Short mmCIF file of C-alpha atoms in Angstrom, two decimals:
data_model
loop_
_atom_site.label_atom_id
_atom_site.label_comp_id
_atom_site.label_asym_id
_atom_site.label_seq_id
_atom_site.Cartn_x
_atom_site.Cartn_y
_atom_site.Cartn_z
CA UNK A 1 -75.27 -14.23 -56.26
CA UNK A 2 -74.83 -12.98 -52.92
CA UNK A 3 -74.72 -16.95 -51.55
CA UNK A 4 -71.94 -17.59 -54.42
CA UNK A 5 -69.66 -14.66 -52.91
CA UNK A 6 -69.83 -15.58 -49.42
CA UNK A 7 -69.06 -18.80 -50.45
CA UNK A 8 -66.26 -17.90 -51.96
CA UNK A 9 -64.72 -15.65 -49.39
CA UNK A 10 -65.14 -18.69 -47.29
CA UNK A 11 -62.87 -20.98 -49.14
CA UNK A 12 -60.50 -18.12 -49.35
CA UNK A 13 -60.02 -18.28 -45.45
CA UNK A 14 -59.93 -22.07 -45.14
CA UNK A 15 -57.33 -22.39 -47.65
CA UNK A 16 -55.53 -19.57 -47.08
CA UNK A 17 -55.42 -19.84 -43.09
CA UNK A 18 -53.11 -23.09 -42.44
CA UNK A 19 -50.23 -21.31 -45.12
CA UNK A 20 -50.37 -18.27 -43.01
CA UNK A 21 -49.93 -20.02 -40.08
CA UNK A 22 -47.08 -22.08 -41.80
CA UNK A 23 -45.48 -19.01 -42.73
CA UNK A 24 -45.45 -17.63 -39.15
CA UNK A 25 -44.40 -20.52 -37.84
CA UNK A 26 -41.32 -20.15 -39.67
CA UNK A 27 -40.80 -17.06 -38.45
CA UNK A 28 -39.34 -16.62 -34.96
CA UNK A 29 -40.63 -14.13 -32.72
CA UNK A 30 -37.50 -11.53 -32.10
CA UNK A 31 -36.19 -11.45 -28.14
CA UNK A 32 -34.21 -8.83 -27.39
CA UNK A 33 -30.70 -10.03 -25.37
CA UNK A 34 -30.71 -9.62 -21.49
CA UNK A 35 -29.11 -6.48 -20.54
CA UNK A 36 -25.52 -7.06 -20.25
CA UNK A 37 -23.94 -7.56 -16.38
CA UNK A 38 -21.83 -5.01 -14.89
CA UNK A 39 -18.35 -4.65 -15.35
CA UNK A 40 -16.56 -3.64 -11.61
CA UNK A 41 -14.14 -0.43 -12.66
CA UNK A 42 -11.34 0.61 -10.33
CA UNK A 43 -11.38 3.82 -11.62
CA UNK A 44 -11.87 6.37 -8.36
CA UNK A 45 -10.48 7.99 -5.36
CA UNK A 46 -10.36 6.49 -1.97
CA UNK A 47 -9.24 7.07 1.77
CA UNK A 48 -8.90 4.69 4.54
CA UNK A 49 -6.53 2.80 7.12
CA UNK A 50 -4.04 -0.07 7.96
CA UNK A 51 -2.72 -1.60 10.85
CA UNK A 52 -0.10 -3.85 10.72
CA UNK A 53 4.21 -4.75 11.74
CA UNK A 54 7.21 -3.61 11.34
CA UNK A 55 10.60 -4.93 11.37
CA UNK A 56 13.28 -2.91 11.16
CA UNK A 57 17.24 -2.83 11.58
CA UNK A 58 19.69 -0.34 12.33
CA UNK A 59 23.37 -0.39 12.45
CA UNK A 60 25.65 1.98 13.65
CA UNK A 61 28.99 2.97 12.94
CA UNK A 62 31.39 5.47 14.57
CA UNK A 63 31.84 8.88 12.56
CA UNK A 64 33.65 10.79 14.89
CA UNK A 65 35.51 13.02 13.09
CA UNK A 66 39.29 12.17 13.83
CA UNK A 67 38.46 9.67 15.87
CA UNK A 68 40.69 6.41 16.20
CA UNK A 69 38.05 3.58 15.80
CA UNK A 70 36.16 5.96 12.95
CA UNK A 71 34.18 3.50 10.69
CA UNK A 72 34.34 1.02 12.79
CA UNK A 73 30.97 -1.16 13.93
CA UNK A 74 29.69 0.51 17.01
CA UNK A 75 26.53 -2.69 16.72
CA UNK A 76 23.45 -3.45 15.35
CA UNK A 77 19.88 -3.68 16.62
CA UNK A 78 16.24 -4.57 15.26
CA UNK A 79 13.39 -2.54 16.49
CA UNK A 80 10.34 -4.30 15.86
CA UNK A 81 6.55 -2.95 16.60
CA UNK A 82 2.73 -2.34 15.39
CA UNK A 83 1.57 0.21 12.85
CA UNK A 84 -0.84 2.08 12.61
CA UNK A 85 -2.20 4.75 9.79
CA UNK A 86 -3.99 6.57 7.17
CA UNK A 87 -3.83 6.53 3.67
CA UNK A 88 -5.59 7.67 0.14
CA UNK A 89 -5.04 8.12 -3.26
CA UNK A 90 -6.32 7.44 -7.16
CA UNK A 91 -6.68 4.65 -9.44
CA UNK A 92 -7.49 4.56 -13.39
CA UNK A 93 -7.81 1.19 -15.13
CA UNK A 94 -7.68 1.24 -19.13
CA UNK A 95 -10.10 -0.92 -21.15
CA UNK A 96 -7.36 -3.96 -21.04
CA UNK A 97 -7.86 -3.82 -17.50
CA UNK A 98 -4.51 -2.47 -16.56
CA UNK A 99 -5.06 -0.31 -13.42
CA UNK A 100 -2.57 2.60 -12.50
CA UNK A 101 -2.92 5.44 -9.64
CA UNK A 102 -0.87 7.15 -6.75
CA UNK A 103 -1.28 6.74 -2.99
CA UNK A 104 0.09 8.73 0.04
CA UNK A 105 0.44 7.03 3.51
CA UNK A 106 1.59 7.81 7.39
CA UNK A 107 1.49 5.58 9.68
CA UNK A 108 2.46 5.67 13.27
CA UNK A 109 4.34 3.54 15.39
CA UNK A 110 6.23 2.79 18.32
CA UNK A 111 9.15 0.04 17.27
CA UNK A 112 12.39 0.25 19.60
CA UNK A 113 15.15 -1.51 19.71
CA UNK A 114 18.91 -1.45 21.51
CA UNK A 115 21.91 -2.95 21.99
CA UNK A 116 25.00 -2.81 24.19
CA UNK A 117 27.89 -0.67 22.74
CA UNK A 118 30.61 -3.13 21.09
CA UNK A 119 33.52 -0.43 21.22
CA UNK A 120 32.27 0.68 24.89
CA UNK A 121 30.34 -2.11 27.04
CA UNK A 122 29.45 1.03 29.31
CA UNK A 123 27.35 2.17 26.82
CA UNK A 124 23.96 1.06 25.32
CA UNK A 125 23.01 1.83 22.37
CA UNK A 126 18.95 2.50 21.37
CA UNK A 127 16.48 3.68 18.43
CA UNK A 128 12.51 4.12 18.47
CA UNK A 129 11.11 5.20 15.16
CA UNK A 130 7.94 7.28 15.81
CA UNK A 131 6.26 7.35 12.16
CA UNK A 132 6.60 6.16 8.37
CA UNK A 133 5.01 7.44 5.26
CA UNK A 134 5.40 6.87 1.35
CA UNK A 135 4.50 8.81 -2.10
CA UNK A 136 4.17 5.77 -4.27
CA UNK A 137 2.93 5.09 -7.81
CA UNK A 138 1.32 1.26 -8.52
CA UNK A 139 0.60 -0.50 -11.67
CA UNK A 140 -2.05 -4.02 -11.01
CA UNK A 141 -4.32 -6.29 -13.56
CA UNK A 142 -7.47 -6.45 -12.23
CA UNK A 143 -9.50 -9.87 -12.06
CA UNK A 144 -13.45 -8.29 -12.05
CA UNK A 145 -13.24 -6.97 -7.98
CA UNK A 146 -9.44 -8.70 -7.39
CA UNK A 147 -6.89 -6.48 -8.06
CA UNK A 148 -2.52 -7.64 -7.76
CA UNK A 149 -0.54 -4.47 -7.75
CA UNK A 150 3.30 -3.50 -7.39
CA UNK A 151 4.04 -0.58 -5.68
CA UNK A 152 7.13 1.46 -5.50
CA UNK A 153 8.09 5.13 -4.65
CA UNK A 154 10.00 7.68 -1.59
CA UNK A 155 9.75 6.96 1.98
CA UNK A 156 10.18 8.70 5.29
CA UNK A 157 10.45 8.42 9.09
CA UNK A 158 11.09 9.57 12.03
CA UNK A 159 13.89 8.14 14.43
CA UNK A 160 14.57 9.09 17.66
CA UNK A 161 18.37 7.70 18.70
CA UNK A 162 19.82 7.46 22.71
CA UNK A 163 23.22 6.86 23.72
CA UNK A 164 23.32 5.74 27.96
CA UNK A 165 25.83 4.42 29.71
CA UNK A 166 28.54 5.83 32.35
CA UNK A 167 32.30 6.85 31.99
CA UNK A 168 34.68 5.87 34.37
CA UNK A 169 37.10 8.10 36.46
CA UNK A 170 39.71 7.97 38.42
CA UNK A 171 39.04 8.29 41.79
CA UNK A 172 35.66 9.33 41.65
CA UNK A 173 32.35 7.58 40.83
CA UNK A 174 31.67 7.06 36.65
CA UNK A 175 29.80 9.58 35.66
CA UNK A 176 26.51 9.20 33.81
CA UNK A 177 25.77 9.99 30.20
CA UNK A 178 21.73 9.90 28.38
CA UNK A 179 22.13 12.02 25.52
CA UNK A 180 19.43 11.84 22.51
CA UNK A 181 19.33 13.12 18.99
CA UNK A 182 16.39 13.15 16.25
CA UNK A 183 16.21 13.06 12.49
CA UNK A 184 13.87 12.85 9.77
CA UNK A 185 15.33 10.24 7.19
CA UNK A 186 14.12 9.96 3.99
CA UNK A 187 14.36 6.68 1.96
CA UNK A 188 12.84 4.67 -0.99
CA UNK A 189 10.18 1.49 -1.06
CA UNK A 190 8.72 -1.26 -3.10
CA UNK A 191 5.94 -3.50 -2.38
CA UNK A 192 3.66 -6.09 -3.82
CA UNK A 193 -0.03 -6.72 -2.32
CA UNK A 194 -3.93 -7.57 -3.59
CA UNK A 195 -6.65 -5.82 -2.72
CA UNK A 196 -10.81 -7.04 -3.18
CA UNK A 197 -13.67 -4.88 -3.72
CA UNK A 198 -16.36 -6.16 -1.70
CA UNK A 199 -18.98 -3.43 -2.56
CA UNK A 200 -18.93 -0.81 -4.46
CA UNK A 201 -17.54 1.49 -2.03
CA UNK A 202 -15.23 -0.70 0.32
CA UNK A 203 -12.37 -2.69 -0.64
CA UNK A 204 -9.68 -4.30 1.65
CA UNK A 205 -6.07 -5.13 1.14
CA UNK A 206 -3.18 -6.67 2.00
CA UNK A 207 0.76 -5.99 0.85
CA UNK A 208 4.23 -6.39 2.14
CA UNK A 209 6.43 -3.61 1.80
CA UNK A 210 10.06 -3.25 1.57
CA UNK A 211 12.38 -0.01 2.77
CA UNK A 212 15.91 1.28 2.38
CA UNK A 213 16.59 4.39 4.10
CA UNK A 214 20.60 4.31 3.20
CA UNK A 215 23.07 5.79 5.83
CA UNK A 216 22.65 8.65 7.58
CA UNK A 217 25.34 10.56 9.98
CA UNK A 218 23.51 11.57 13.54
CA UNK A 219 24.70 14.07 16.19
CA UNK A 220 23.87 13.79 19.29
CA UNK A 221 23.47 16.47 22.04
CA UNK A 222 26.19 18.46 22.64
CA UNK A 223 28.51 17.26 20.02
CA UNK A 224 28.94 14.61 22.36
CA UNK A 225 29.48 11.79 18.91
CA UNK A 226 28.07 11.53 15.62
CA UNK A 227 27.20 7.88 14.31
CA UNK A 228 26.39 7.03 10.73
CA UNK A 229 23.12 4.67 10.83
CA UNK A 230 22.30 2.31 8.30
CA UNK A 231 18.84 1.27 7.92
CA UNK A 232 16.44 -1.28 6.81
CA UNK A 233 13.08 -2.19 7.42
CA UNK A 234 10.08 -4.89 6.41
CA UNK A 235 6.30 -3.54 6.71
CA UNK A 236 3.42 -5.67 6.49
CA UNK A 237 0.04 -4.45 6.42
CA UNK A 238 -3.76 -4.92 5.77
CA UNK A 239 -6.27 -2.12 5.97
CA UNK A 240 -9.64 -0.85 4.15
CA UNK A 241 -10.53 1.78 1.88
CA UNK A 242 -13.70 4.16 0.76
CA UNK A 243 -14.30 4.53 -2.61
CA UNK A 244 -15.79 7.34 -4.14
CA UNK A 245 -16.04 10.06 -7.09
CA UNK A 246 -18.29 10.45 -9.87
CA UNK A 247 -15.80 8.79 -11.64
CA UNK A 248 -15.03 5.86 -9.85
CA UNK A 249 -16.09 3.28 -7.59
CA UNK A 250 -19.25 1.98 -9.34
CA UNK A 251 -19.83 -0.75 -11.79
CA UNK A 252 -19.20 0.00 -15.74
CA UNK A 253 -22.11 -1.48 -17.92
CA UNK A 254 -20.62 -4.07 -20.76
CA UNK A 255 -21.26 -3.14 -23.88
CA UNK A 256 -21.84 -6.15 -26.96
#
């Protein structure tokens, strides 16, 4: 009896094995997915710097009060230079990958320029702006790590203005004239640019930025004329930037 049941248990397991293994073959084995690849995020703070040119250009215009060639074209010049500066500021991109933030800049610089007097040929005529900086609000759609961006926001500078030359007399040699005057000007920009991440915490860009600083009235030392300048000016630049934060400047994980 013993014999028969063994028996039978046997037969059991050779008929029942090859539909088992049917029945699993069938059946796939489950694999999860591969984790999903980061997702670069320009959400963060940064700082860094830019070098660069400028191109300005200035024209002046008499504004002597009461005087008898008021408003008319005293010349124009370009002053033209490097630039050199700081800058930093805070981007947040949305989930449509939309990127907004603010920056502040100041660069410095040392662009002059001049030209000889066309109401008095005595006289020369000459500007050196000393520094730039912007408050400026951008809106980009970012490519993964590639981000185009247009800029736009208030600008400022400082100018330093000469007027040279000599006045003639009668009977007597002319007599020299150097008088200076100063201002802080303030002004509005726009730009366009593209900037890459290349790691997580360094990105570079590049942008070209355009200025209108209006016309200003100058005096000069001793009340000795006051010109109304009109300004100008072209900016391109290139520079790096730090990225950091807790909230910014690392790689967002995809979700499915």
């Amino acid at each position: 009896m013993k014999k028969l049941s063994l028996a039978g248990i046997a037969l059991a397991v050779v008929v029942a094995g090859p539909a088992v293994a049917a029945d699993l073959s069938l059946k796939p084995m489950y694999k999860a997915p591969p984790p999903p690849a980061p997702v670069w995020s320009w959400t963060g703070c940064y700082v860094g710097g830019h070098v660069g040119g400028l191109w300005a250009h200035k024209d002046w215009t008499d504004r002597i009060p009461g005087s008898t060639t008021y408003g008319q074209s005293l010349g124009g010049h370009d002053a033209d230079s490097w630039l050199g500066g700081v800058q930093g500021g805070c981007d947040y991109q949305f989930s449509n990958r939309v990127v907004i933030g603010i920056q502040g800049d100041y660069a410095w610089t040392d662009a002059k320029g001049s030209n000889v007097n066309l109401l008095d040929s005595n006289f020369t005529d000459s500007t050196k702006i000393k520094s730039l900086s912007t408050v400026t609000g951008r809106i980009g759609y970012a490519w993964d790590r590639f981000l185009g961006y247009v800029k736009g926001g208030g600008a400022w500078e400082r100018d330093d203005y000469r007027l040279s030359g000599t006045i003639p007399t009668v009977g007597a040699a002319p007599v020299a004239v150097d008088v200076g005057a100063s201002e802080t000007r303030s002004g509005w920009t726009v730009g366009v640019g593209g900037e890459y991440a290349f790691t997580n915490n360094l990105s570079g860009f590049v942008e070209y930025n355009y200025y209108d600083f209006g016309t200003r009235d100058v005096t000069f030392a001793n009340n000795f004329a006051t010109v109304g300048v009109k300004e100008t000016k072209s900016v391109v630049r290139g520079g790096l930037n730090f990225r950091f934060g807790g909230w910014g400047g690392a790689p967002v994980v995809a979700k499915y």
